[in-house]
Structures are given as C-alpha cells and as structure tokens.
Amino acid sequence: MNYEFILVESEYQPHIAIIRLNRPKELNALNLQLMLELKAALASLDEDDNVRCIIITGNQQAFAAGADIKQMESKTAIDLLKIDQFETWDQIRKTKKPIIAAVSGFALGGGCELAMTCDMIVASETAKFGQPEIKIGIMPGAGGTQRLTRAVGKALAMEMVLTGKFISAEEAMKAGLVNRVVAEELYLDEAVKLAKEVTQMSPISIRLAKESVLKAFDSGLQEGLYFERKNFYMCFASEDQKEGMQAFVEKRKPKFEGK
Ligand code: HXC
C-alpha cells in the first residue's frame, strides 16, 4: 500500500517493523489522513506473522508536534463528532503486537498521546514531552488526561495539562513516562535493542502479557487479576510454552515459533 505521510518497513530488522511519521516540514503534525494511514499500517503489520514488534518514530526534530492545528482550526464540535477520529485512535490501541515509540524532539499534544498509546517509550535526550493544548484554547482529547496522569501521577500531569509546560526527556524518565533516555544519535538503535529483546520471546505470551498489562488501566484490581489468570492459562495452550520450559530444563536457548 502507498502511504503519503508515513514510511513503513515491515522488515527493518528480523521480526521488527518500523513506521516513520513523515511530515517533516510540519513537525509531523498528525492530520487525519496520517492517522488513517497509521491505523492501516498497524493493522497490516499486526496480521503479518513475521513481525513481532513494531517501532513508531519520527525524526530527530520531532516525533509529532500534535494534531494538525491548521486542519482543526475551523472545525465545529459537530464536524468533529461526525469525523469521529477517536475511532482511529481506539483501533491503534487495539494493536496486538507490542509497539515501541522512539521519540526525539517534540512529542506534544496528540504526539505525546500517540507515544503514550504505544507500549514503551525510548527517548532521545533532546525529547520534549508536553500537552500544550490549553494554550490554544482546548484540552487533550486522545487520552492525555488519562494516560499521562496514570504514568506520572496527578501533580505533574495536572501542571502539564493546565499550564502546557514541556518536560525534558530526563524529567520524563524520572516521572516514569519513558523507559530509557539515550543520546540523540542512539535513540533509534536503543529502540531496536529493546525490540530485539521482545522478539526473542514467544509471540503468543507477549501478546497475552501486553493485553493483561493494558487491562490494569481499564479495570478494577480483581477483574484485572482474573483476566491475567485466564491469559496465563492460555499460554499453556502454546507450543512455545513447552519449548520455553523444556529449554530451561535442558539449559539451552529457546526457539519460539509463535505456535
Ligand atoms: C499544524 C504545526 C503544528 C501543529 C507545528 N506546525 N506544529 N502545524 N499543527 N500541531 C508547523 C508550524 O505551523 C510551522 O509551519 C512548522 O510546523 C514549524 O513549526 P514552528 O512553530 O515554526 O517551529 P518552532 O518555532 O521550532 O516551534 C516548535 C513548536 C511549535 C514549539 C512545536 O510549532 C508549536 O507550539 N506547535 C504546536 C504544538 C501544539 O500546540 N500541539 C497540540 C496541538 S492540539 P509553517 O508553515 O509556519 O512553517 C492536539 C490535540 C490532540 O494535539 C487531540 C486530538 C487528536
């Protein structure tokens, strides 16, 4: 499929796909078409048995500076209701394979929300995270008030959302928003390194484990525990579980086939 605003490599490294947001002049502002392309690319990579982990990145200057303000400027509430862009975001969230955001430069508004919609974030030391919507008379709409608060706690989330202040990669690391911070020239390599660790594991248990961790966000503890338990049992229906445990007993490296 031909995309206008993203670049996709389904075999960037063995079992690792990469999606690059590609509107550099606009700091990768997320217009509606870009989001639809992202949804389509993720759905197709999710179907591809060869892919075990997906990286979403931008460029050194920007992961994404938010939703496209020029496209939103003249819209009414009813226009937005009809466009229903959050259906696209919901689909992205439903991607079964793990997604790592490799972030350098600006990750603002919808850009920060997109990074948080991914499962892990590797940041360049030049990364800047923020929810500056308040400065343009709106507020976060793609999960910012919820995911940021869960990630960094009420105090910092409230300050970021109410004042629009940006935080550095280092602050984001301290606050628990990102997994790793590395030098700018290394952030993509570091994301690949993390992805490689994930691709060594059984794709089946990775899928079930991701689903279970996410459940912690949208359920009470008891419901989450039952959900986790069912997915734990499900792992034992896989050949990968037998292989993983046999390999441990035989003191060798497991070979996971996703079966
Ligand atoms: C449209 C954008 C944009 C955006 C930058 N650009 N961000 N266009 N939507 N979100 C464009 C600029 O208009 C400019 O185009 C070019 O990219 C370069 O940006 P500059 O402002 O000249 O760069 P700089 O001075 O370095 O400032 C960088 C910046 C600033 C601090 C990131 O661009 C900025 O504040 N951007 C907006 C950030 C923001 O408010 N994001 C939240 C959006 S609302 P021209 O043509 O002039 O060269 C949102 C809601 C999400 O995300 C909820 C629903 C999905």
Short mmCIF file of C-alpha atoms and ligand atoms in Angstrom, two decimals:
data_model
loop_
_atom_site.label_atom_id
_atom_site.label_comp_id
_atom_site.label_asym_id
_atom_site.label_seq_id
_atom_site.Cartn_x
_atom_site.Cartn_y
_atom_site.Cartn_z
CA MET A 1 0.00 0.00 0.00
CA ASN A 2 1.21 3.51 -0.80
CA TYR A 3 1.21 5.95 2.07
CA GLU A 4 1.64 9.71 1.75
CA PHE A 5 2.53 10.70 5.31
CA ILE A 6 4.25 7.65 6.78
CA LEU A 7 7.06 5.31 5.70
CA VAL A 8 6.74 1.65 6.58
CA GLU A 9 9.37 -1.08 6.58
CA SER A 10 7.90 -4.40 7.60
CA GLU A 11 11.34 -5.99 7.90
CA TYR A 12 13.57 -3.25 9.25
CA GLN A 13 15.41 -5.88 11.29
CA PRO A 14 14.46 -9.53 11.70
CA HIS A 15 10.92 -9.60 13.16
CA ILE A 16 10.97 -5.81 13.71
CA ALA A 17 8.88 -3.39 11.65
CA ILE A 18 9.24 0.37 11.68
CA ILE A 19 6.76 3.13 10.91
CA ARG A 20 8.19 6.62 10.41
CA LEU A 21 5.86 9.60 10.65
CA ASN A 22 6.84 11.65 7.64
CA ARG A 23 5.61 15.24 7.52
CA PRO A 24 8.92 16.83 8.47
CA LYS A 25 8.05 20.41 7.41
CA GLU A 26 5.05 20.37 9.74
CA LEU A 27 6.96 18.68 12.58
CA ASN A 28 4.94 15.54 11.85
CA ALA A 29 1.65 17.18 12.83
CA LEU A 30 -0.92 14.42 12.88
CA ASN A 31 -3.52 15.18 10.25
CA LEU A 32 -6.50 12.89 9.76
CA GLN A 33 -5.01 11.11 6.76
CA LEU A 34 -1.76 10.39 8.59
CA MET A 35 -3.73 8.82 11.42
CA LEU A 36 -5.76 6.70 8.99
CA GLU A 37 -2.53 5.57 7.33
CA LEU A 38 -1.06 4.72 10.70
CA LYS A 39 -4.13 2.69 11.58
CA ALA A 40 -3.95 0.80 8.28
CA ALA A 41 -0.21 0.14 8.61
CA LEU A 42 -0.55 -1.15 12.16
CA ALA A 43 -3.45 -3.40 11.19
CA SER A 44 -1.43 -4.87 8.36
CA LEU A 45 1.71 -5.39 10.49
CA ASP A 46 -0.48 -6.97 13.18
CA GLU A 47 -1.56 -9.56 10.58
CA ASP A 48 1.99 -10.26 9.41
CA ASP A 49 3.28 -13.37 11.21
CA ASN A 50 6.85 -12.38 10.55
CA VAL A 51 6.53 -9.17 12.60
CA ARG A 52 6.91 -9.48 16.36
CA CYS A 53 7.48 -5.89 17.43
CA ILE A 54 6.70 -2.51 15.87
CA ILE A 55 8.60 0.75 16.30
CA ILE A 56 6.91 4.08 15.63
CA THR A 57 9.24 7.02 15.21
CA GLY A 58 9.51 10.48 13.67
CA ASN A 59 12.77 12.28 13.01
CA GLN A 60 15.38 13.93 15.23
CA GLN A 61 13.47 17.22 15.39
CA ALA A 62 10.02 15.86 16.09
CA PHE A 63 8.19 12.70 16.96
CA ALA A 64 4.99 14.70 16.40
CA ALA A 65 4.06 18.25 17.42
CA GLY A 66 0.42 17.33 17.93
CA ALA A 67 -2.75 17.06 15.94
CA ASP A 68 -2.79 19.30 12.88
CA ILE A 69 -3.97 22.66 14.23
CA LYS A 70 -4.48 24.09 10.73
CA GLN A 71 -6.82 21.21 9.89
CA MET A 72 -8.75 21.59 13.17
CA GLU A 73 -8.91 25.37 13.29
CA SER A 74 -12.27 25.90 11.58
CA LYS A 75 -13.98 22.73 12.75
CA THR A 76 -17.13 22.77 14.87
CA ALA A 77 -17.93 20.28 17.61
CA ILE A 78 -20.42 18.62 15.27
CA ASP A 79 -17.80 18.34 12.49
CA LEU A 80 -15.53 16.53 14.96
CA LEU A 81 -18.35 14.29 16.12
CA LYS A 82 -19.01 13.27 12.51
CA ILE A 83 -15.32 12.76 11.67
CA ASP A 84 -15.03 10.52 14.76
CA GLN A 85 -11.23 10.48 14.67
CA PHE A 86 -11.00 8.75 18.01
CA GLU A 87 -12.33 5.58 16.45
CA THR A 88 -8.97 5.53 14.62
CA TRP A 89 -7.11 6.03 17.88
CA ASP A 90 -9.12 3.22 19.51
CA GLN A 91 -8.14 0.87 16.67
CA ILE A 92 -4.49 1.80 17.07
CA ARG A 93 -4.76 0.99 20.78
CA LYS A 94 -6.10 -2.44 19.84
CA THR A 95 -2.89 -3.45 18.02
CA LYS A 96 -1.96 -6.83 19.47
CA LYS A 97 1.76 -6.66 18.87
CA PRO A 98 3.96 -4.58 21.15
CA ILE A 99 4.70 -1.07 19.91
CA ILE A 100 7.72 0.98 20.96
CA ALA A 101 7.74 4.75 20.41
CA ALA A 102 11.23 6.02 19.56
CA VAL A 103 10.97 9.71 20.40
CA SER A 104 13.33 12.55 19.56
CA GLY A 105 12.44 16.25 19.64
CA PHE A 106 8.85 17.33 20.13
CA ALA A 107 6.19 14.91 21.39
CA LEU A 108 3.38 17.36 22.05
CA GLY A 109 -0.39 17.15 22.34
CA GLY A 110 -1.54 14.30 20.11
CA GLY A 111 2.16 13.45 19.62
CA CYS A 112 2.62 12.87 23.33
CA GLU A 113 -0.67 10.98 23.37
CA LEU A 114 0.47 8.80 20.48
CA ALA A 115 3.73 7.98 22.28
CA MET A 116 1.73 7.09 25.39
CA THR A 117 -0.60 4.92 23.33
CA CYS A 118 2.46 2.84 22.44
CA ASP A 119 3.60 0.23 24.96
CA MET A 120 7.07 1.56 25.73
CA ILE A 121 8.91 4.80 25.00
CA VAL A 122 12.60 5.16 24.21
CA ALA A 123 13.60 8.82 24.23
CA SER A 124 16.49 10.79 22.85
CA GLU A 125 17.92 13.24 25.38
CA THR A 126 16.53 16.02 23.16
CA ALA A 127 12.95 14.78 23.50
CA LYS A 128 10.37 17.18 24.89
CA PHE A 129 7.01 15.95 26.11
CA GLY A 130 4.01 18.17 26.66
CA GLN A 131 0.24 18.60 26.48
CA PRO A 132 0.12 22.25 25.37
CA GLU A 133 -3.50 22.16 24.11
CA ILE A 134 -4.53 24.54 26.90
CA LYS A 135 -2.50 27.27 25.19
CA ILE A 136 -4.69 27.07 22.09
CA GLY A 137 -7.97 27.04 23.97
CA ILE A 138 -8.63 23.33 24.04
CA MET A 139 -7.52 20.35 26.13
CA PRO A 140 -6.10 16.89 25.42
CA GLY A 141 -8.56 14.65 23.59
CA ALA A 142 -6.73 11.45 22.67
CA GLY A 143 -6.13 10.11 26.16
CA GLY A 144 -3.70 12.72 27.51
CA THR A 145 -5.55 13.48 30.72
CA GLN A 146 -5.90 9.77 31.47
CA ARG A 147 -2.65 8.16 30.31
CA LEU A 148 -0.38 10.98 31.44
CA THR A 149 -1.98 11.02 34.89
CA ARG A 150 -1.60 7.27 35.22
CA ALA A 151 2.02 7.45 34.06
CA VAL A 152 3.36 10.43 36.01
CA GLY A 153 0.82 10.97 38.79
CA LYS A 154 -1.63 13.77 39.48
CA ALA A 155 0.75 16.59 40.45
CA LEU A 156 2.88 16.65 37.32
CA ALA A 157 0.03 15.69 34.96
CA MET A 158 -2.14 18.49 36.30
CA GLU A 159 0.68 21.02 35.91
CA MET A 160 1.47 19.90 32.36
CA VAL A 161 -2.18 19.87 31.28
CA LEU A 162 -3.13 23.16 32.99
CA THR A 163 -0.05 25.19 32.04
CA GLY A 164 1.09 23.44 28.86
CA LYS A 165 4.63 23.18 30.19
CA PHE A 166 7.01 20.80 28.41
CA ILE A 167 9.19 18.33 30.27
CA SER A 168 12.59 17.12 29.17
CA ALA A 169 13.48 13.50 28.48
CA GLU A 170 15.32 13.38 31.79
CA GLU A 171 12.26 14.66 33.69
CA ALA A 172 10.06 12.22 31.78
CA MET A 173 12.39 9.40 32.81
CA LYS A 174 12.27 10.43 36.47
CA ALA A 175 8.48 10.71 36.32
CA GLY A 176 8.06 7.23 34.84
CA LEU A 177 6.79 8.31 31.43
CA VAL A 178 9.62 6.75 29.40
CA ASN A 179 11.65 3.56 29.60
CA ARG A 180 15.07 4.80 28.51
CA VAL A 181 16.87 8.02 27.61
CA VAL A 182 19.93 7.94 25.36
CA ALA A 183 21.99 10.33 23.23
CA GLU A 184 20.19 11.67 20.17
CA GLU A 185 22.24 9.65 17.71
CA LEU A 186 21.36 6.45 19.57
CA TYR A 187 17.64 6.62 20.26
CA LEU A 188 16.59 4.52 17.30
CA ASP A 189 19.31 1.91 17.93
CA GLU A 190 18.21 1.74 21.54
CA ALA A 191 14.58 1.20 20.49
CA VAL A 192 15.74 -1.59 18.18
CA LYS A 193 17.72 -3.12 21.05
CA LEU A 194 14.62 -3.14 23.22
CA ALA A 195 12.52 -4.51 20.34
CA LYS A 196 15.06 -7.30 19.82
CA GLU A 197 14.68 -8.37 23.43
CA VAL A 198 10.92 -8.57 22.89
CA THR A 199 11.28 -10.54 19.63
CA GLN A 200 13.28 -13.24 21.43
CA MET A 201 10.20 -14.15 23.46
CA SER A 202 7.18 -16.21 22.49
CA PRO A 203 4.89 -14.00 20.38
CA ILE A 204 1.93 -15.72 21.99
CA SER A 205 2.91 -14.98 25.57
CA ILE A 206 3.97 -11.45 24.50
CA ARG A 207 0.50 -10.84 23.07
CA LEU A 208 -1.29 -12.18 26.13
CA ALA A 209 1.04 -10.34 28.52
CA LYS A 210 0.61 -7.00 26.71
CA GLU A 211 -3.16 -7.42 26.78
CA SER A 212 -3.01 -8.20 30.51
CA VAL A 213 -0.82 -5.21 31.41
CA LEU A 214 -3.19 -2.91 29.49
CA LYS A 215 -6.10 -4.39 31.40
CA ALA A 216 -4.62 -2.81 34.53
CA PHE A 217 -5.66 0.54 33.08
CA ASP A 218 -9.28 -0.17 32.38
CA SER A 219 -10.46 -2.44 35.15
CA GLY A 220 -10.53 -2.79 38.90
CA LEU A 221 -7.87 -4.98 40.52
CA GLN A 222 -9.98 -8.11 40.92
CA GLU A 223 -11.23 -8.03 37.32
CA GLY A 224 -7.66 -7.44 36.15
CA LEU A 225 -6.40 -10.38 38.19
CA TYR A 226 -9.00 -12.75 36.69
CA PHE A 227 -8.14 -11.50 33.22
CA GLU A 228 -4.44 -12.06 33.83
CA ARG A 229 -5.13 -15.56 35.18
CA LYS A 230 -7.07 -16.58 32.06
CA ASN A 231 -4.31 -15.32 29.80
CA PHE A 232 -1.74 -17.12 31.97
CA TYR A 233 -3.63 -20.42 31.46
CA MET A 234 -3.86 -19.66 27.74
CA CYS A 235 -0.05 -19.57 27.48
CA PHE A 236 -0.09 -23.28 28.35
CA ALA A 237 -2.04 -23.97 25.14
CA SER A 238 1.01 -22.92 23.13
CA GLU A 239 3.95 -24.97 21.85
CA ASP A 240 6.12 -22.01 22.82
CA GLN A 241 5.38 -22.65 26.49
CA LYS A 242 6.56 -26.27 26.16
CA GLU A 243 9.62 -25.14 24.22
CA GLY A 244 10.44 -22.36 26.69
CA MET A 245 10.21 -24.59 29.73
CA GLN A 246 11.98 -27.55 28.09
CA ALA A 247 14.80 -25.25 27.00
CA PHE A 248 15.16 -24.01 30.56
CA VAL A 249 15.35 -27.57 31.91
CA GLU A 250 17.81 -28.56 29.15
CA LYS A 251 19.89 -25.42 29.78
CA ARG A 252 19.65 -24.15 26.18
CA LYS A 253 18.22 -21.08 24.44
CA PRO A 254 14.54 -21.49 23.46
CA LYS A 255 13.40 -21.21 19.86
CA PHE A 256 9.95 -19.65 19.79
CA GLU A 257 7.78 -20.19 16.67
CA GLY A 258 4.62 -18.37 17.70
CA LYS A 259 2.65 -21.63 17.83
C1 HXC B 1 -0.02 22.14 12.43
C2 HXC B 1 2.15 22.64 13.00
C3 HXC B 1 1.96 22.07 14.29
C4 HXC B 1 0.68 21.50 14.58
C5 HXC B 1 3.98 22.81 14.15
N1 HXC B 1 3.41 23.08 12.97
N2 HXC B 1 3.13 22.20 14.97
N3 HXC B 1 1.18 22.67 12.08
N4 HXC B 1 -0.27 21.58 13.62
N5 HXC B 1 0.41 20.91 15.74
C6 HXC B 1 4.01 23.75 11.81
C7 HXC B 1 4.16 25.25 12.04
O1 HXC B 1 2.97 25.91 11.74
C8 HXC B 1 5.25 25.58 11.05
O2 HXC B 1 4.70 25.62 9.75
C9 HXC B 1 6.16 24.34 11.11
O3 HXC B 1 5.36 23.28 11.62
C10 HXC B 1 7.32 24.53 12.05
O4 HXC B 1 6.86 24.97 13.31
P1 HXC B 1 7.39 26.30 14.06
O5 HXC B 1 6.35 26.72 15.02
O6 HXC B 1 7.87 27.32 13.07
O7 HXC B 1 8.66 25.70 14.82
P2 HXC B 1 9.29 26.16 16.22
O8 HXC B 1 9.35 27.65 16.32
O9 HXC B 1 10.56 25.35 16.36
O10 HXC B 1 8.24 25.66 17.34
C11 HXC B 1 8.02 24.31 17.50
C12 HXC B 1 6.75 24.07 18.37
C13 HXC B 1 5.57 24.86 17.79
C14 HXC B 1 7.04 24.53 19.81
C15 HXC B 1 6.49 22.58 18.40
O11 HXC B 1 5.44 24.55 16.41
C16 HXC B 1 4.25 24.56 18.43
O12 HXC B 1 3.94 25.07 19.52
N6 HXC B 1 3.42 23.75 17.78
C17 HXC B 1 2.09 23.43 18.25
C18 HXC B 1 2.12 22.48 19.41
C19 HXC B 1 0.74 22.17 19.92
O13 HXC B 1 0.00 23.08 20.35
N7 HXC B 1 0.32 20.90 19.84
C20 HXC B 1 -1.00 20.49 20.28
C21 HXC B 1 -1.95 20.53 19.12
S1 HXC B 1 -3.60 20.13 19.58
P3 HXC B 1 4.94 26.91 8.77
O14 HXC B 1 4.09 26.58 7.58
O15 HXC B 1 4.54 28.09 9.55
O16 HXC B 1 6.41 26.83 8.52
C22 HXC B 1 -3.58 18.46 19.76
C23 HXC B 1 -4.89 17.84 20.17
C24 HXC B 1 -4.86 16.35 20.11
O17 HXC B 1 -2.63 17.82 19.58
C25 HXC B 1 -6.17 15.71 20.41
C26 HXC B 1 -6.84 15.04 19.27
C27 HXC B 1 -6.05 14.11 18.41
#
